[in-house]
Amino acid sequence: MASEDIAKLAETLAKTQVAGGQLSFKGKSLKLNTADDAKDVIKEIEDFDGLEALRLEGNTVGVEAARVIAKALEKKSELKRCHWSDMFTGRLRSEIPPALISLGEGLITAGAQLVELDLSDNAFGPDGVRGFEALLKSSACFTLHELKLNNCGMGIGGGKILAAALTECHRKSSAQGKPLALKVFVAGRNRLENDGATALAEAFGIIGTLEEVHMPQNGINHPGVTALAQAFAINPLLRVINLNDNTFTEKGAVAMAKELNLSFGEIKREAALSVAEAVADKTELEKLDLNGNMLGEEGCEQLQEVLEGFNMAAVLASLSDDEGEDDEDEDDEEEEEEEEGEEEEEEDEEEEEEEEPQQEEQGEESNTPSRKGQGPSSGEPAPVLSSPPPADVSTFLAFPSPEKLLRLGPKSSVLIAQQTDTSDPEKVVSAFLKVSSVFKDEASVRTAVQDAVDALMKKAFSSSAFNSNAFLTRLLIHMGLLKSEDKIKAVANLYGPLMALTHVVQQDYFPKALAPLLLAFMTKPNGALESCSFARHNLLQTLYKV
């Protein structure tokens, strides 16, 4: 080795990064051909106590250098991460397998327990896979979580060898009571094609613990995609699938779209209903698994009804292992029941107090025939419009009528929104139904109702704390369109609520994602809806356009 090369190597080693159990020679462009070339690298490895990660990316390692580096690794039992991508630049393909075999033997001898192995960007082809096949089958990889083999040119043959090695690793590790739990698999740009992908799919199905799979640009078309889809369906933790630049075609796309497994994920009722809403237009979906979550008996029934509304009840898997709603939800329900009891008592008291004022109002109305037409533009305004006290809003919400809404004046919409706790979907539903119940085709009443529901719903939907899905669910229950275990008396006449909803769904504040769910329930046979056929038809026509 020339003196200038030795000086360059010494300078490079002086800049070597050492941190957190990691020794890095990344991007140093070291040319390690012989044992002598590698002696300083070996010294660094030998002197590093507690070596957990070794980075050799961006260098070139020959057969002899790999052999002596492997010897140094034999004493590094704590090594967990091998970042060995792009470390054979300029090497003959015949050099790579023996170099990898040596390095693998060093790790096996050390008794290392790897969690990450990255051999990406090493163009070793199918024969290169043979170079680390023994390592993959050994106890050093029983603990492997991440395997990265991007851009290695493995081909179909290499894919099959790799699949067999992973399967054997799983078999051996399972025999010892600790099955291989691979989480991340990366193998883009490897020309795996259908046969290679199918072989790997079989291995993935056996492993069953994958969370991320990246296999872009592999020349895979629908037979391979279908095999992968079937394997992905039995990897319940899978959250990232990257199959870019492969040829799905319609058959492959349909296969990939058929299964959605969200079982045993502590999903609660509202979230499950949101999932049901999200799959409304997924006509190729064959199975929706939400078993083992926390929906509760009522939630399970609601989920089934929602899917029935989309004509998708058949895709829902069994909910026999549902965990039920948690204790916190039960406590909340108890608190709500107590609050409802207090509210009922308050309402009874208000009713008694209202009887006398109502009689006075009737007397005033009979003696003042044109009062409700008075306002800012008709001369001197009526006293009740000049500064409506908050009690007037409470009176309207307790005993709603078109006349009372109009007497609240031009600020009625703001006052109603202000007096409604819009963080609580149940209270928003109650206010919405009371306002909409007084709807009339008379211009002044129609405008007052629309202004009031606009102010109310805009305030609610614009709040990040507001649960819009919960709102719609509770609204459907109160309208008698969705069953509930709660003893709730459904609204007697849906004409006003339907006409108000026709207006609401056209507004910018309305979450368009709710439209499909609402549409599904509007199209279901229901006696209450049929009695308001005109209002129902208007809402349906509007929803189809949203």
Coordinates of C-alpha atoms in Angstrom, one line a residue:
M1 CA 0.0 0.0 0.0
A2 CA 1.5 3.3 -1.1
S3 CA 2.5 5.8 1.6
E4 CA 0.1 8.4 0.3
D5 CA -2.7 5.9 0.6
I6 CA -1.7 5.1 4.1
A7 CA -1.8 8.8 5.0
K8 CA -5.2 9.2 3.4
L9 CA -6.5 6.2 5.3
A10 CA -5.2 7.5 8.6
E11 CA -6.8 10.9 8.0
T12 CA -10.1 9.2 7.2
L13 CA -10.0 7.1 10.3
A14 CA -9.4 10.2 12.4
K15 CA -12.8 11.4 11.1
T16 CA -14.6 8.2 11.8
Q17 CA -17.9 8.8 13.6
V18 CA -18.3 7.0 17.0
A19 CA -21.6 7.5 18.8
G20 CA -24.2 5.6 20.6
G21 CA -22.6 2.2 20.1
Q22 CA -22.2 2.9 16.4
L23 CA -18.9 2.8 14.4
S24 CA -19.2 4.5 11.1
F25 CA -17.0 4.4 8.0
K26 CA -19.9 5.6 5.8
G27 CA -19.0 7.4 2.6
K28 CA -15.2 7.2 3.2
S29 CA -14.5 5.7 -0.2
L30 CA -12.1 3.2 1.4
K31 CA -10.5 0.7 -1.0
L32 CA -10.0 -2.4 1.1
N33 CA -8.5 -5.1 -1.0
T34 CA -6.0 -6.9 1.3
A35 CA -5.7 -7.6 5.0
D36 CA -3.1 -4.9 5.2
D37 CA -5.5 -2.4 3.6
A38 CA -8.0 -3.2 6.3
K39 CA -5.7 -3.3 9.4
D40 CA -6.7 0.1 10.7
V41 CA -10.4 -0.6 10.2
I42 CA -9.9 -3.8 12.1
K43 CA -8.2 -2.0 14.9
E44 CA -11.1 0.4 15.2
I45 CA -13.5 -2.5 15.4
E46 CA -11.5 -4.4 17.9
D47 CA -11.0 -1.4 20.2
F48 CA -14.7 -0.4 20.1
D49 CA -16.3 -1.7 23.3
G50 CA -20.1 -2.3 23.1
L51 CA -20.3 -2.2 19.3
E52 CA -24.0 -2.3 18.3
A53 CA -24.0 -0.8 14.8
L54 CA -21.3 -1.0 12.0
R55 CA -21.6 1.3 9.0
L56 CA -19.6 0.3 5.9
E57 CA -21.6 2.0 3.2
G58 CA -19.9 3.8 0.4
N59 CA -16.7 1.8 0.5
T60 CA -15.4 -1.2 -1.5
V61 CA -14.4 -4.4 0.3
G62 CA -12.6 -7.3 -1.3
V63 CA -12.6 -11.0 -0.4
E64 CA -9.4 -10.9 1.7
A65 CA -10.3 -7.7 3.5
A66 CA -13.8 -9.1 4.2
R67 CA -12.2 -12.2 5.7
V68 CA -10.1 -10.3 8.3
I69 CA -13.0 -7.9 9.1
A70 CA -15.1 -10.9 9.8
K71 CA -12.5 -12.3 12.1
A72 CA -12.6 -9.0 14.1
L73 CA -16.4 -9.3 14.3
E74 CA -16.2 -12.7 15.9
K75 CA -15.8 -11.1 19.3
K76 CA -18.6 -8.5 18.8
S77 CA -21.6 -10.3 20.2
E78 CA -23.5 -7.1 20.9
L79 CA -23.6 -6.1 17.2
K80 CA -27.3 -5.6 16.2
R81 CA -27.2 -3.4 13.1
C82 CA -25.2 -4.0 9.9
H83 CA -25.5 -1.0 7.5
W84 CA -23.6 -2.6 4.6
S85 CA -25.2 -1.1 1.5
D86 CA -23.0 0.0 -1.4
M87 CA -19.8 -1.7 -0.1
F88 CA -18.7 -3.6 -3.2
T89 CA -18.3 -0.8 -5.7
G90 CA -16.2 -1.9 -8.7
R91 CA -16.0 -5.5 -7.5
L92 CA -16.5 -8.5 -9.8
R93 CA -19.8 -10.3 -9.1
S94 CA -17.7 -13.4 -8.3
E95 CA -16.0 -11.6 -5.4
I96 CA -19.2 -10.6 -3.6
P97 CA -20.6 -14.1 -2.5
P98 CA -17.4 -15.2 -0.7
A99 CA -17.0 -11.8 1.0
L100 CA -20.6 -12.0 2.3
I101 CA -20.1 -15.6 3.4
S102 CA -17.1 -14.6 5.5
L103 CA -18.9 -11.6 7.1
G104 CA -21.9 -13.8 7.9
E105 CA -19.7 -16.5 9.5
G106 CA -18.1 -13.8 11.7
L107 CA -21.6 -12.7 12.9
I108 CA -22.7 -16.3 13.5
T109 CA -19.5 -17.1 15.5
A110 CA -19.9 -14.0 17.6
G111 CA -23.4 -15.1 18.6
A112 CA -24.8 -11.7 17.4
Q113 CA -28.5 -11.1 17.5
L114 CA -29.2 -8.8 14.5
V115 CA -32.3 -6.5 14.3
E116 CA -31.3 -4.8 11.0
L117 CA -29.4 -6.0 8.0
D118 CA -29.0 -3.6 5.0
L119 CA -27.3 -4.9 1.9
S120 CA -29.0 -2.5 -0.5
D121 CA -27.3 -1.2 -3.7
N122 CA -24.9 -4.1 -4.0
A123 CA -25.4 -5.6 -7.5
F124 CA -24.7 -9.2 -6.4
G125 CA -27.4 -10.9 -8.4
P126 CA -28.9 -14.4 -7.5
D127 CA -25.5 -15.7 -6.5
G128 CA -25.0 -12.9 -4.0
V129 CA -28.1 -14.1 -2.1
R130 CA -26.3 -17.4 -1.7
G131 CA -23.6 -15.4 0.1
F132 CA -25.8 -14.5 3.0
E133 CA -28.3 -17.4 2.8
A134 CA -26.5 -19.2 5.7
L135 CA -26.6 -16.0 7.8
L136 CA -30.4 -15.6 7.3
K137 CA -31.0 -19.2 8.4
S138 CA -28.8 -18.9 11.5
S139 CA -29.7 -17.8 15.0
A140 CA -28.0 -14.5 14.3
C141 CA -31.2 -13.5 12.3
F142 CA -33.8 -15.0 14.6
T143 CA -34.2 -11.5 16.0
L144 CA -34.2 -9.7 12.7
H145 CA -36.7 -6.9 12.4
E146 CA -35.6 -5.0 9.2
L147 CA -34.2 -6.6 6.0
K148 CA -33.2 -4.2 3.3
L149 CA -32.1 -5.5 -0.1
N150 CA -33.0 -2.6 -2.4
N151 CA -31.4 -2.6 -5.9
C152 CA -29.5 -5.8 -5.7
G153 CA -30.5 -7.4 -9.0
M154 CA -31.6 -10.6 -7.2
G155 CA -33.9 -11.7 -10.0
I156 CA -36.4 -14.6 -9.8
G157 CA -33.8 -17.1 -8.6
G158 CA -32.5 -14.8 -5.9
G159 CA -36.1 -14.1 -4.8
K160 CA -36.7 -17.8 -4.4
I161 CA -33.5 -18.4 -2.5
L162 CA -34.3 -15.5 -0.2
A163 CA -37.9 -16.7 0.4
A164 CA -36.7 -20.2 1.3
A165 CA -34.1 -18.8 3.7
L166 CA -36.7 -16.6 5.5
T167 CA -39.0 -19.5 5.8
E168 CA -36.3 -21.7 7.3
C169 CA -35.3 -18.9 9.7
H170 CA -38.9 -18.7 10.9
R171 CA -39.1 -22.5 11.3
K172 CA -35.9 -22.7 13.3
S173 CA -36.7 -19.7 15.5
S174 CA -40.2 -21.0 16.1
A175 CA -38.7 -24.3 17.3
Q176 CA -36.8 -22.3 19.9
G177 CA -40.0 -20.6 21.1
K178 CA -39.1 -17.2 19.6
P179 CA -40.5 -17.0 16.0
L180 CA -38.9 -14.6 13.5
A181 CA -40.9 -11.3 13.8
L182 CA -39.7 -9.4 10.7
K183 CA -41.3 -6.0 10.5
V184 CA -39.7 -4.2 7.5
F185 CA -38.9 -5.7 4.2
V186 CA -37.3 -3.7 1.4
A187 CA -36.5 -5.2 -2.0
G188 CA -37.2 -2.6 -4.8
R189 CA -35.5 -2.8 -8.2
N190 CA -34.7 -6.5 -8.1
R191 CA -36.4 -8.0 -11.2
L192 CA -38.3 -10.4 -8.9
E193 CA -41.2 -10.7 -11.4
N194 CA -44.2 -13.0 -10.6
D195 CA -42.3 -16.1 -9.6
G196 CA -40.0 -14.3 -7.2
A197 CA -42.8 -12.2 -5.7
T198 CA -45.0 -15.3 -5.3
A199 CA -42.2 -17.2 -3.5
L200 CA -41.7 -14.2 -1.1
A201 CA -45.5 -13.9 -0.6
E202 CA -45.5 -17.5 0.7
A203 CA -42.8 -16.5 3.2
F204 CA -44.6 -13.4 4.2
G205 CA -47.7 -15.4 4.9
I206 CA -45.8 -17.7 7.2
I207 CA -44.1 -14.9 9.1
G208 CA -47.2 -12.8 9.6
T209 CA -45.6 -9.9 11.5
L210 CA -44.8 -7.4 8.6
E211 CA -45.5 -3.7 9.1
E212 CA -43.9 -2.3 6.0
V213 CA -43.2 -3.9 2.6
H214 CA -41.4 -2.0 -0.2
M215 CA -41.1 -3.8 -3.5
P216 CA -41.3 -1.2 -6.3
Q217 CA -40.0 -1.7 -9.8
N218 CA -39.9 -5.5 -9.9
G219 CA -41.8 -6.3 -13.0
I220 CA -44.6 -7.9 -11.0
N221 CA -48.0 -8.2 -12.7
H222 CA -51.4 -9.5 -11.5
P223 CA -50.4 -13.1 -10.5
G224 CA -47.6 -11.8 -8.3
V225 CA -49.7 -9.0 -6.9
T226 CA -52.5 -11.4 -6.1
A227 CA -50.2 -13.6 -4.2
L228 CA -48.8 -10.7 -2.3
A229 CA -52.3 -9.4 -1.5
Q230 CA -53.2 -12.8 0.0
A231 CA -50.1 -12.7 2.1
F232 CA -50.7 -9.1 3.2
A233 CA -54.2 -10.1 4.4
I234 CA -52.7 -12.3 7.0
N235 CA -50.2 -9.8 8.3
P236 CA -52.5 -7.8 10.6
L237 CA -49.9 -5.2 11.6
L238 CA -49.2 -4.1 8.0
R239 CA -49.5 -0.4 7.6
V240 CA -47.2 0.5 4.6
I241 CA -47.3 -1.2 1.2
N242 CA -45.2 0.2 -1.6
L243 CA -45.6 -1.6 -4.9
N244 CA -44.9 1.4 -7.2
D245 CA -44.1 0.8 -10.8
N246 CA -45.3 -2.7 -11.0
T247 CA -48.2 -3.7 -13.4
F248 CA -51.3 -4.3 -11.3
T249 CA -53.9 -4.4 -14.1
E250 CA -57.5 -4.6 -13.0
K251 CA -57.1 -8.2 -11.6
G252 CA -54.2 -7.2 -9.4
A253 CA -55.9 -4.1 -8.2
V254 CA -59.0 -6.0 -7.3
A255 CA -57.0 -8.6 -5.4
M256 CA -55.1 -5.9 -3.4
A257 CA -58.4 -4.1 -2.6
K258 CA -60.3 -7.1 -1.2
E259 CA -59.3 -7.3 2.4
L260 CA -59.3 -4.7 5.3
N261 CA -58.2 -6.1 8.6
L262 CA -58.6 -3.8 11.6
S263 CA -59.2 -6.4 14.3
F264 CA -58.0 -6.2 17.9
G265 CA -56.9 -2.5 17.6
E266 CA -58.7 -0.9 20.6
I267 CA -60.9 0.9 18.0
K268 CA -64.0 2.5 19.7
R269 CA -67.5 2.9 18.4
E270 CA -67.2 6.3 16.7
A271 CA -63.9 5.3 15.0
A272 CA -65.5 2.1 13.7
L273 CA -68.5 4.0 12.3
S274 CA -66.0 6.3 10.6
V275 CA -64.3 3.3 9.0
A276 CA -67.7 2.0 7.8
E277 CA -68.3 5.4 6.2
A278 CA -64.9 5.4 4.6
V279 CA -65.5 2.1 2.8
A280 CA -68.9 3.1 1.5
D281 CA -67.7 3.3 -2.2
K282 CA -65.3 0.4 -2.0
T283 CA -67.4 -2.0 -4.1
E284 CA -64.6 -4.6 -4.5
L285 CA -64.1 -4.9 -0.7
E286 CA -64.8 -8.5 0.3
K287 CA -64.1 -8.4 4.0
L288 CA -64.0 -5.8 6.8
D289 CA -62.7 -7.2 10.0
L290 CA -63.3 -5.1 13.1
N291 CA -63.5 -7.9 15.6
G292 CA -61.9 -7.7 19.0
N293 CA -62.2 -3.9 19.3
M294 CA -64.2 -1.8 21.8
L295 CA -67.5 -1.1 20.1
G296 CA -69.9 -2.3 22.7
E297 CA -73.2 -4.0 22.0
E298 CA -74.8 -0.9 20.7
G299 CA -71.8 0.0 18.6
C300 CA -71.8 -3.4 17.0
E301 CA -75.5 -3.0 16.1
Q302 CA -74.9 0.5 14.7
L303 CA -72.0 -0.7 12.6
Q304 CA -74.1 -3.4 11.1
E305 CA -76.9 -1.0 10.4
V306 CA -74.5 1.5 8.7
L307 CA -73.1 -1.2 6.5
E308 CA -76.6 -2.4 5.7
G309 CA -77.3 1.1 4.5
F310 CA -74.5 0.8 2.0
N311 CA -75.7 -2.7 1.0
M312 CA -72.3 -3.9 2.4
A313 CA -73.4 -5.9 5.5
A314 CA -72.1 -9.1 3.9
V315 CA -68.4 -7.9 4.1
L316 CA -68.5 -7.4 7.9
A317 CA -66.6 -10.2 9.7
S318 CA -67.8 -11.6 13.0
L319 CA -67.8 -9.3 16.0
S320 CA -68.0 -12.1 18.5
D321 CA -64.8 -11.1 20.3
D322 CA -65.7 -7.4 20.8
E323 CA -64.2 -6.1 24.0
G324 CA -67.1 -3.8 24.8
E325 CA -66.9 -0.2 25.7
D326 CA -64.3 0.7 28.3
D327 CA -65.0 1.8 31.9
E328 CA -64.3 5.4 31.0
D329 CA -67.2 5.4 28.5
E330 CA -69.5 3.8 31.1
D331 CA -68.6 6.5 33.6
D332 CA -69.3 9.1 31.0
E333 CA -72.7 7.5 30.4
E334 CA -73.5 7.5 34.1
E335 CA -72.6 11.2 34.3
E336 CA -74.7 11.9 31.2
E337 CA -77.7 10.1 32.8
E338 CA -77.3 12.2 36.0
E339 CA -77.1 15.4 33.9
E340 CA -80.2 14.4 31.9
G341 CA -82.0 13.8 35.2
E342 CA -81.1 17.2 36.4
E343 CA -82.0 18.8 33.1
E344 CA -85.5 17.1 33.2
E345 CA -86.1 18.5 36.7
E346 CA -85.1 22.0 35.5
E347 CA -87.3 21.7 32.4
D348 CA -90.3 20.7 34.7
E349 CA -89.7 23.8 36.8
E350 CA -89.4 26.0 33.6
E351 CA -92.7 24.5 32.3
E352 CA -94.5 25.6 35.5
E353 CA -92.9 29.1 35.3
E354 CA -93.9 29.3 31.6
E355 CA -97.6 28.7 32.0
E356 CA -98.4 32.2 33.2
P357 CA -96.1 34.1 30.7
Q358 CA -97.5 32.1 27.8
Q359 CA -101.0 33.2 28.7
E360 CA -99.9 36.8 28.8
E361 CA -98.2 36.3 25.4
Q362 CA -101.4 34.9 23.9
G363 CA -103.3 37.9 25.2
E364 CA -100.8 40.3 23.8
E365 CA -100.9 38.6 20.4
S366 CA -104.6 38.8 20.2
N367 CA -104.5 42.5 21.0
T368 CA -101.6 43.3 18.8
P369 CA -102.3 41.7 15.4
S370 CA -99.3 42.9 13.4
R371 CA -96.6 42.6 16.1
K372 CA -94.5 39.9 14.5
G373 CA -94.1 41.9 11.4
Q374 CA -92.5 44.8 13.2
G375 CA -88.8 45.1 13.1
P376 CA -85.9 47.5 12.3
S377 CA -87.5 48.5 9.0
S378 CA -91.1 49.0 10.2
G379 CA -90.7 52.1 12.3
E380 CA -90.3 51.8 16.0
P381 CA -89.2 48.2 16.8
A382 CA -91.2 46.1 19.3
P383 CA -89.6 46.0 22.8
V384 CA -88.9 42.3 22.6
L385 CA -86.6 42.8 19.6
S386 CA -84.6 45.7 21.0
S387 CA -82.5 43.7 23.5
P388 CA -83.7 40.1 23.8
P389 CA -82.4 38.7 27.1
P390 CA -80.8 35.2 27.2
A391 CA -84.0 33.9 28.8
D392 CA -85.9 34.3 25.5
V393 CA -83.5 31.9 23.8
S394 CA -84.0 29.4 26.6
T395 CA -87.7 29.8 26.3
F396 CA -87.6 29.1 22.5
L397 CA -85.4 26.0 23.0
A398 CA -87.6 24.7 25.7
F399 CA -90.9 25.3 23.8
P400 CA -89.9 26.1 20.1
S401 CA -92.4 27.8 17.8
P402 CA -92.0 29.9 14.6
E403 CA -93.4 32.9 16.4
K404 CA -90.9 32.7 19.3
L405 CA -88.0 32.3 16.8
L406 CA -89.1 35.4 14.9
R407 CA -89.5 37.4 18.1
L408 CA -85.9 36.8 19.0
G409 CA -85.0 39.2 16.1
P410 CA -82.1 39.4 13.7
K411 CA -79.6 38.2 16.4
S412 CA -81.5 34.9 17.0
S413 CA -79.0 32.8 15.1
V414 CA -76.0 34.2 17.1
L415 CA -77.8 33.9 20.4
I416 CA -78.8 30.2 19.8
A417 CA -75.3 29.3 18.8
Q418 CA -73.9 31.1 21.8
Q419 CA -76.2 29.3 24.3
T420 CA -75.4 25.8 22.8
D421 CA -72.4 23.8 24.0
T422 CA -71.0 23.0 20.5
S423 CA -68.3 20.7 21.9
D424 CA -71.1 18.2 22.8
P425 CA -72.6 16.5 19.7
E426 CA -75.7 15.5 21.7
K427 CA -76.5 19.1 22.6
V428 CA -75.9 20.3 19.1
V429 CA -78.3 17.6 17.8
S430 CA -80.9 18.8 20.4
A431 CA -80.5 22.4 19.3
F432 CA -80.6 21.6 15.6
L433 CA -83.8 19.5 15.9
K434 CA -85.5 22.2 18.0
V435 CA -84.7 24.9 15.5
S436 CA -85.5 22.9 12.5
S437 CA -88.8 21.7 14.0
V438 CA -90.3 25.1 13.5
F439 CA -89.5 25.2 9.8
K440 CA -92.1 26.6 7.5
D441 CA -92.2 27.5 3.8
E442 CA -93.1 31.0 4.8
A443 CA -90.1 33.1 3.7
S444 CA -89.4 34.8 7.1
V445 CA -89.5 31.6 9.0
R446 CA -87.5 29.6 6.5
T447 CA -84.8 32.3 6.5
A448 CA -84.7 32.4 10.3
V449 CA -84.4 28.7 10.6
Q450 CA -81.6 28.5 8.0
D451 CA -79.7 31.4 9.6
A452 CA -79.9 29.7 13.0
V453 CA -78.8 26.3 11.8
D454 CA -76.0 27.9 9.8
A455 CA -74.6 29.7 12.9
L456 CA -75.0 26.6 15.0
M457 CA -73.5 24.1 12.6
K458 CA -70.7 26.3 11.4
K459 CA -69.6 26.9 15.0
A460 CA -69.7 23.2 15.7
F461 CA -68.1 21.9 12.5
S462 CA -65.3 24.5 12.6
S463 CA -64.2 23.3 16.1
S464 CA -61.4 20.8 16.1
A465 CA -62.8 19.3 19.2
F466 CA -66.2 18.6 17.6
N467 CA -66.8 15.0 16.6
S468 CA -68.8 15.3 13.4
N469 CA -69.3 11.5 13.1
A470 CA -70.8 11.3 16.6
F471 CA -73.1 14.2 15.7
L472 CA -74.5 12.5 12.6
T473 CA -74.9 9.2 14.5
R474 CA -76.8 10.9 17.3
L475 CA -78.9 12.8 14.8
L476 CA -79.9 9.7 13.0
I477 CA -80.9 8.1 16.3
H478 CA -83.1 11.0 17.3
M479 CA -84.7 11.0 13.8
G480 CA -85.6 7.3 14.3
L481 CA -83.3 6.2 11.5
L482 CA -80.8 4.3 13.6
K483 CA -81.4 2.0 16.5
S484 CA -80.1 2.7 19.9
E485 CA -80.2 1.1 23.4
D486 CA -80.9 4.6 24.8
K487 CA -84.5 5.3 25.6
I488 CA -84.8 8.1 23.1
K489 CA -88.2 9.2 21.7
A490 CA -87.8 9.8 18.0
V491 CA -88.8 13.1 16.4
A492 CA -92.5 12.9 15.4
N493 CA -92.3 14.9 12.2
L494 CA -89.1 14.8 10.1
Y495 CA -90.2 17.5 7.6
G496 CA -88.4 20.4 9.3
P497 CA -85.2 18.5 10.0
L498 CA -85.1 17.1 6.4
M499 CA -85.6 20.6 4.9
A500 CA -82.9 22.0 7.2
L501 CA -80.5 19.3 6.3
T502 CA -81.1 20.0 2.6
H503 CA -79.8 23.5 3.3
V504 CA -76.9 22.4 5.6
V505 CA -75.4 19.8 3.3
Q506 CA -74.9 22.5 0.6
Q507 CA -72.9 24.8 2.8
D508 CA -69.1 25.0 2.8
Y509 CA -68.9 24.2 6.5
F510 CA -70.5 20.8 6.1
P511 CA -68.0 17.9 6.0
K512 CA -68.5 16.3 2.6
A513 CA -67.3 13.0 4.0
L514 CA -70.6 12.7 5.9
A515 CA -72.7 12.9 2.8
P516 CA -72.4 9.1 1.8
L517 CA -73.5 8.0 5.2
L518 CA -76.4 10.4 5.3
L519 CA -77.4 9.3 1.8
A520 CA -77.3 5.7 2.8
F521 CA -79.9 6.2 5.5
M522 CA -82.1 8.5 3.4
T523 CA -82.4 5.7 0.8
K524 CA -83.4 3.0 3.4
P525 CA -87.1 2.1 3.7
N526 CA -88.5 4.0 6.7
G527 CA -92.1 4.9 7.5
A528 CA -91.1 8.3 9.0
L529 CA -89.3 9.2 5.8
E530 CA -92.1 8.1 3.5
S531 CA -94.5 10.4 5.3
C532 CA -92.2 13.3 4.3
S533 CA -91.6 12.2 0.7
F534 CA -91.2 15.7 -0.6
A535 CA -88.6 16.8 2.0
R536 CA -86.8 13.4 1.6
H537 CA -86.7 13.7 -2.2
N538 CA -85.3 17.2 -1.9
L539 CA -82.5 16.0 0.4
L540 CA -81.7 13.0 -1.8
Q541 CA -81.4 15.1 -4.9
T542 CA -79.1 17.5 -3.0
L543 CA -76.9 14.7 -1.6
Y544 CA -76.4 13.2 -5.0
K545 CA -74.9 16.6 -6.1
V546 CA -72.7 17.1 -3.1

